[in-house]
Amino acid sequence: MKTLDFRWASASIAVAALFLLSSPVALADENDQVAKLYKQGNLTKALEQADAYLTLKPKDAQMRFHKGLILTEQKKSAEAIRIFSSLAEEFPDLPEPYNNLAVLYASQGQYDKAKGALEAAIRTHPSYATAHENLGDIYAKMASQAYGKALQLDKDNAAAQTKLAMIKDVFTGRPKEIQVATASPPASLAPPNNPPANPPAAAPGKASGKMEEKPEEKVEKPEAKKLAVAETSSLEQSAGPDDLDEILQVVNAWAKAWSAKDIGGYLAFYASSFRPNGALSRTAWEKSRRERVTKPKAIHVAIANPKVSFTDATHAKVSFKQSYHSDAIRSNTAKTLEMVKTGEKWLIQQERVGR
């Protein structure tokens, strides 16, 4: 059976989410140099420069990500796994470190660990297509092993022979080497009144994979409320324009409390029926959010292009582009809040990345 074509999250995918804001010009220059050497296949020189830089700035997430890619190309899987594991622990909301861990585990035949890493990536980012495709490949590989075992025990098992042949046929002609999926990072949504002087440039990937570059989405500031109204026209009688305005005000106030690191005000926007993603309890989730909101020195959260749709008079969904900037991370993601009307207030009942 041919080696499966697992999709790799390159540095150019994670650059916007992992780029540190301190000394942006120096960081971009150093990371671009290492990325260029990596693309050229000069792995030894790239690793030397990465190590020299990390000696001075050991917490630089983007450079550590680059080093993980370099070590993987050099077949130093154990060291690469340590790097991506630490990044996954420090940035649990990002899917790329989990995805790359899965690729490394799969290359070692540790398919259960690879499956777990990909499921973690999907929990953080349900719309992350790379992880979904990789998970399908993992399932196929695990299935092929099971069918192969069945044939060892019963070589005349026609059903197992047919199923194994079908899996092999799916991957016929696919390259044996791990493919690097390259895509430009999302367009930076600079915070109003405080635009970054030197926005980070996307680092080039090593090779082109199947992932297509998505067109840049325009942020329609004056049209946000108009779009929301258009989506709620069929429910105007059960949920009027006052509810729409109030929901938009709540979402903006939620982002403002987050930006102000007002943890009490921030948590007050969540309903008692709020359901955290994953296996976290409400108490554990609140503890995690308190740490993540209060730890950064500064936070700026901006909401763009919100769209509201009503399920009924007391339930609604708000989808928007969220720009998050702190002294440690900057990221731009799509997010959806499920809102519930409790008494006279609209509160958050569920929160997820994606539409």
Coordinates of C-alpha atoms in Angstrom, one line a residue:
M1 CA 0.0 0.0 0.0
K2 CA 1.3 3.4 -0.9
T3 CA 2.0 6.0 1.8
L4 CA -1.0 8.2 2.3
D5 CA -0.8 11.9 1.2
F6 CA -1.3 13.7 4.5
R7 CA -1.8 17.5 4.3
W8 CA 0.8 19.5 6.1
A9 CA 0.2 22.9 7.7
S10 CA 3.1 25.1 6.6
A11 CA 4.5 28.1 8.3
S12 CA 2.7 30.3 5.8
I13 CA -0.7 29.1 7.1
A14 CA 0.1 29.7 10.8
V15 CA 2.2 32.9 10.3
A16 CA -0.7 35.3 11.0
A17 CA -1.9 33.5 14.1
L18 CA 1.6 32.9 15.6
F19 CA 3.3 36.1 14.7
L20 CA 4.5 38.0 17.8
L21 CA 3.9 41.7 18.0
S22 CA 7.2 42.7 19.7
S23 CA 9.8 44.1 17.3
P24 CA 7.7 43.3 14.2
V25 CA 10.2 44.3 11.6
A26 CA 13.1 42.3 13.1
L27 CA 10.8 39.3 13.6
A28 CA 9.6 39.4 10.1
D29 CA 13.1 39.7 8.6
E30 CA 14.5 36.8 10.6
N31 CA 11.6 34.5 10.0
D32 CA 11.5 35.4 6.3
Q33 CA 15.2 34.5 6.0
V34 CA 14.7 31.2 7.6
A35 CA 11.6 30.5 5.5
K36 CA 13.6 31.3 2.3
L37 CA 16.4 28.9 3.2
Y38 CA 13.7 26.3 4.1
K39 CA 12.1 26.8 0.7
Q40 CA 15.4 26.5 -1.1
G41 CA 16.2 23.2 0.7
N42 CA 19.1 24.6 2.6
L43 CA 17.9 23.0 5.9
T44 CA 21.3 23.0 7.7
K45 CA 21.7 26.8 7.3
A46 CA 18.0 27.4 8.1
L47 CA 18.3 25.4 11.3
E48 CA 21.5 27.3 12.3
Q49 CA 19.8 30.6 11.9
A50 CA 16.6 29.4 13.7
D51 CA 18.7 28.2 16.6
A52 CA 20.7 31.4 16.8
Y53 CA 17.6 33.5 16.8
L54 CA 15.8 31.3 19.4
T55 CA 18.8 31.6 21.7
L56 CA 17.9 35.3 22.0
K57 CA 14.1 34.9 21.7
P58 CA 13.3 31.3 22.9
K59 CA 9.5 32.1 23.1
D60 CA 9.2 33.3 19.5
A61 CA 6.3 31.1 18.3
Q62 CA 6.7 31.6 14.6
M63 CA 10.4 30.7 14.6
R64 CA 9.7 27.6 16.7
F65 CA 7.0 26.7 14.1
H66 CA 9.7 27.1 11.3
K67 CA 12.1 25.0 13.3
G68 CA 9.5 22.2 13.6
L69 CA 9.1 22.2 9.8
I70 CA 12.9 22.0 9.3
L71 CA 13.3 19.2 11.8
T72 CA 10.5 17.2 10.1
E73 CA 12.3 17.6 6.7
Q74 CA 15.4 16.3 8.4
K75 CA 13.5 13.3 9.7
K76 CA 14.1 14.4 13.3
S77 CA 10.6 13.5 14.3
A78 CA 11.1 13.3 18.0
E79 CA 12.4 16.9 18.2
A80 CA 9.7 18.1 15.8
I81 CA 7.0 16.5 17.9
R82 CA 8.3 18.2 21.1
I83 CA 8.1 21.6 19.3
F84 CA 4.6 21.2 17.9
S85 CA 3.4 19.7 21.2
S86 CA 4.6 22.8 23.1
L87 CA 3.0 25.1 20.6
A88 CA -0.3 23.1 20.9
E89 CA -0.2 23.5 24.7
E90 CA 0.5 27.3 24.5
F91 CA -1.9 28.0 21.7
P92 CA -4.7 25.5 22.1
D93 CA -7.1 27.4 19.9
L94 CA -4.9 27.0 16.8
P95 CA -5.4 23.9 14.6
E96 CA -2.0 23.9 12.8
P97 CA 0.2 22.5 15.5
Y98 CA -2.2 19.7 16.1
N99 CA -2.3 18.9 12.4
N100 CA 1.4 18.8 12.1
L101 CA 1.6 16.5 15.2
A102 CA -0.8 14.2 13.4
V103 CA 1.4 14.1 10.3
L104 CA 4.4 13.2 12.4
Y105 CA 2.6 10.5 14.4
A106 CA 1.2 9.0 11.1
S107 CA 4.7 8.9 9.6
Q108 CA 5.7 6.7 12.6
G109 CA 2.6 4.5 12.2
Q110 CA 1.0 5.9 15.4
Y111 CA -2.4 6.2 13.9
D112 CA -4.3 6.4 17.2
K113 CA -2.2 9.4 18.3
A114 CA -2.6 11.0 14.8
K115 CA -6.4 10.6 15.0
G116 CA -6.5 12.2 18.5
A117 CA -4.4 15.2 17.3
L118 CA -6.6 15.7 14.3
E119 CA -9.8 15.5 16.4
A120 CA -8.3 18.2 18.6
A121 CA -7.5 20.4 15.6
I122 CA -11.1 20.0 14.4
R123 CA -12.5 20.8 17.9
T124 CA -10.6 24.1 17.8
H125 CA -11.5 24.9 14.2
P126 CA -14.5 22.8 12.8
S127 CA -14.1 24.3 9.3
Y128 CA -10.4 23.4 9.0
A129 CA -10.5 21.4 5.8
T130 CA -6.9 20.1 6.0
A131 CA -7.5 18.3 9.3
H132 CA -10.8 16.8 8.0
E133 CA -9.0 15.4 4.9
N134 CA -6.1 14.1 7.0
L135 CA -8.5 12.4 9.4
G136 CA -10.1 10.7 6.4
D137 CA -6.7 9.4 5.4
I138 CA -6.0 8.1 8.9
Y139 CA -9.3 6.3 9.0
A140 CA -8.5 4.7 5.6
K141 CA -5.1 3.6 6.8
M142 CA -6.5 2.1 9.9
A143 CA -9.2 0.4 7.9
S144 CA -6.6 -1.1 5.5
Q145 CA -4.7 -2.5 8.4
A146 CA -7.9 -4.1 9.8
Y147 CA -8.7 -5.6 6.4
G148 CA -5.2 -6.8 6.0
K149 CA -5.4 -8.5 9.4
A150 CA -8.7 -10.1 8.4
L151 CA -7.1 -11.6 5.2
Q152 CA -4.2 -13.0 7.3
L153 CA -6.7 -14.9 9.3
D154 CA -8.9 -15.8 6.4
K155 CA -7.2 -15.4 3.0
D156 CA -10.4 -16.4 1.1
N157 CA -12.4 -13.5 2.7
A158 CA -13.7 -12.0 -0.6
A159 CA -15.4 -9.0 1.2
A160 CA -12.1 -8.0 2.9
Q161 CA -10.2 -8.3 -0.4
T162 CA -12.7 -6.1 -2.2
K163 CA -12.7 -3.4 0.5
L164 CA -8.8 -3.4 0.7
A165 CA -8.6 -3.0 -3.0
M166 CA -11.0 -0.1 -2.9
I167 CA -8.9 1.7 -0.4
K168 CA -5.7 1.1 -2.4
D169 CA -7.5 2.4 -5.5
V170 CA -8.4 5.7 -3.8
F171 CA -4.8 6.5 -3.2
T172 CA -3.3 5.1 -6.4
G173 CA -1.1 7.7 -8.0
R174 CA -0.9 10.0 -5.0
P175 CA 2.7 11.1 -4.1
K176 CA 4.5 9.2 -1.4
E177 CA 6.1 12.3 0.2
I178 CA 4.3 14.5 2.7
Q179 CA 2.8 17.4 0.8
V180 CA 3.2 21.0 2.1
A181 CA 0.0 22.8 1.8
T182 CA 0.7 26.5 1.2
A183 CA -1.8 29.3 1.4
S184 CA -1.6 33.0 2.2
P185 CA -2.6 33.9 5.8
P186 CA -5.9 35.7 6.2
A187 CA -5.9 39.4 5.4
S188 CA -5.0 41.4 8.5
L189 CA -8.0 43.2 10.0
A190 CA -6.1 46.0 11.7
P191 CA -7.7 47.4 14.9
P192 CA -9.3 50.8 14.3
N193 CA -7.3 53.7 15.6
N194 CA -4.3 51.5 16.2
P195 CA -3.2 49.9 12.9
P196 CA 0.1 48.0 13.0
A197 CA 3.0 49.9 11.5
N198 CA 4.5 46.9 9.7
P199 CA 2.0 44.1 9.2
P200 CA 3.7 40.6 9.0
A201 CA 4.3 39.1 5.6
A202 CA 3.4 35.5 4.8
A203 CA 6.3 33.2 4.8
P204 CA 6.6 31.1 1.7
G205 CA 5.9 27.4 1.9
K206 CA 8.1 24.7 0.6
A207 CA 5.9 23.2 -2.1
S208 CA 2.4 23.6 -3.5
G209 CA -0.3 21.2 -2.2
K210 CA -4.0 21.0 -3.0
M211 CA -5.2 23.7 -0.7
E212 CA -6.4 26.6 -2.8
E213 CA -5.8 30.2 -1.8
K214 CA -9.0 31.8 -0.7
P215 CA -9.9 35.2 -2.1
E216 CA -9.6 38.1 0.3
E217 CA -12.9 39.0 1.8
K218 CA -13.8 42.7 2.0
V219 CA -14.9 44.1 5.3
E220 CA -18.1 46.0 4.7
K221 CA -18.4 48.4 7.6
P222 CA -21.5 50.4 6.7
E223 CA -23.4 47.3 5.3
A224 CA -23.1 45.1 8.5
K225 CA -26.6 45.9 9.8
K226 CA -28.2 45.8 6.4
L227 CA -26.9 42.3 5.8
A228 CA -28.2 41.2 9.2
V229 CA -31.7 42.6 8.4
A230 CA -31.8 40.9 5.1
E231 CA -31.3 37.5 6.8
T232 CA -34.1 38.0 9.3
S233 CA -36.8 39.2 7.0
S234 CA -38.8 35.9 7.3
L235 CA -38.9 36.3 11.1
E236 CA -39.7 40.0 11.4
Q237 CA -42.9 39.3 13.2
S238 CA -41.4 37.1 16.0
A239 CA -38.1 39.0 16.4
G240 CA -38.2 42.7 15.5
P241 CA -35.6 45.3 14.7
D242 CA -35.1 46.1 18.4
D243 CA -33.9 42.6 19.0
L244 CA -31.5 42.9 16.1
D245 CA -30.0 46.1 17.4
E246 CA -29.7 44.8 20.9
I247 CA -27.9 41.6 19.7
L248 CA -25.4 43.7 17.7
Q249 CA -24.9 46.0 20.8
V250 CA -24.3 42.9 23.0
V251 CA -21.7 41.5 20.7
N252 CA -19.8 44.8 20.5
A253 CA -20.0 45.2 24.3
W254 CA -18.7 41.6 24.7
A255 CA -15.7 42.4 22.5
K256 CA -15.2 45.7 24.3
A257 CA -15.1 43.9 27.7
W258 CA -12.7 41.4 26.4
S259 CA -10.4 44.1 25.0
A260 CA -10.5 45.9 28.4
K261 CA -9.6 42.6 30.1
D262 CA -12.8 43.1 32.3
I263 CA -13.1 39.4 33.1
G264 CA -16.2 40.0 35.2
G265 CA -18.0 41.9 32.5
Y266 CA -16.8 39.5 29.9
L267 CA -18.1 36.4 31.7
A268 CA -21.4 38.2 32.4
F269 CA -22.3 38.0 28.6
Y270 CA -22.5 34.1 28.9
A271 CA -25.8 32.5 29.8
S272 CA -26.1 30.1 32.7
S273 CA -27.0 27.5 30.0
F274 CA -23.7 28.2 28.1
R275 CA -22.1 25.0 26.7
P276 CA -18.3 25.1 26.4
N277 CA -16.8 23.3 23.4
G278 CA -15.0 20.0 24.1
A279 CA -15.2 18.1 27.4
L280 CA -14.6 21.1 29.7
S281 CA -17.1 21.8 32.5
R282 CA -18.4 25.4 32.9
T283 CA -16.1 25.8 36.0
A284 CA -13.0 24.6 34.1
W285 CA -13.9 26.8 31.1
E286 CA -14.3 29.9 33.3
K287 CA -10.9 29.2 35.0
S288 CA -9.3 28.8 31.6
R289 CA -10.9 32.0 30.2
R290 CA -9.8 34.0 33.3
E291 CA -6.2 33.0 32.8
R292 CA -6.3 33.7 29.0
V293 CA -8.0 37.1 29.3
T294 CA -5.9 38.4 32.2
K295 CA -2.5 37.1 31.2
P296 CA -1.7 39.3 28.2
K297 CA -0.5 42.8 28.8
A298 CA -2.9 44.2 26.2
I299 CA -5.7 42.8 24.1
H300 CA -7.7 44.3 21.2
V301 CA -10.7 42.4 19.8
A302 CA -12.6 43.9 16.8
I303 CA -15.8 42.6 15.2
A304 CA -16.4 43.0 11.4
N305 CA -19.3 42.2 9.1
P306 CA -21.7 40.7 11.7
K307 CA -24.7 38.7 10.3
V308 CA -27.7 37.8 12.5
S309 CA -30.2 35.1 11.8
F310 CA -33.1 34.2 14.1
T311 CA -34.2 30.7 14.9
D312 CA -37.2 31.9 16.8
A313 CA -38.2 34.8 19.0
T314 CA -35.6 33.9 21.7
H315 CA -32.8 32.3 19.8
A316 CA -30.4 33.8 17.2
K317 CA -27.0 33.2 15.6
V318 CA -24.4 35.9 15.0
S319 CA -21.6 35.2 12.5
F320 CA -18.7 37.7 12.1
K321 CA -15.0 38.1 11.4
Q322 CA -13.1 38.4 14.6
S323 CA -9.7 40.2 14.8
Y324 CA -7.7 39.4 17.9
H325 CA -4.5 41.2 18.7
S326 CA -2.4 40.9 21.9
D327 CA 1.2 41.3 22.9
A328 CA 1.6 37.5 22.3
I329 CA -0.7 36.6 19.4
R330 CA -2.6 38.1 16.5
S331 CA -5.2 36.1 14.6
N332 CA -8.2 36.7 12.3
T333 CA -11.0 34.1 12.4
A334 CA -14.6 33.6 11.5
K335 CA -16.7 33.1 14.6
T336 CA -20.4 32.3 15.4
L337 CA -22.2 33.0 18.7
E338 CA -25.5 31.3 19.4
M339 CA -27.6 33.8 21.5
V340 CA -30.5 33.2 23.8
K341 CA -32.9 35.8 25.2
T342 CA -33.1 35.4 28.9
G343 CA -35.6 37.8 30.4
E344 CA -34.9 41.1 28.6
K345 CA -31.2 40.3 27.8
W346 CA -29.6 38.5 24.9
L347 CA -26.7 36.3 26.2
I348 CA -24.3 33.8 24.6
Q349 CA -25.4 30.2 24.8
Q350 CA -22.7 28.7 22.6
E351 CA -19.5 30.0 20.9
R352 CA -17.6 28.3 18.1
V353 CA -14.9 29.1 15.4
G354 CA -16.3 29.1 11.9
R355 CA -19.7 29.9 10.5

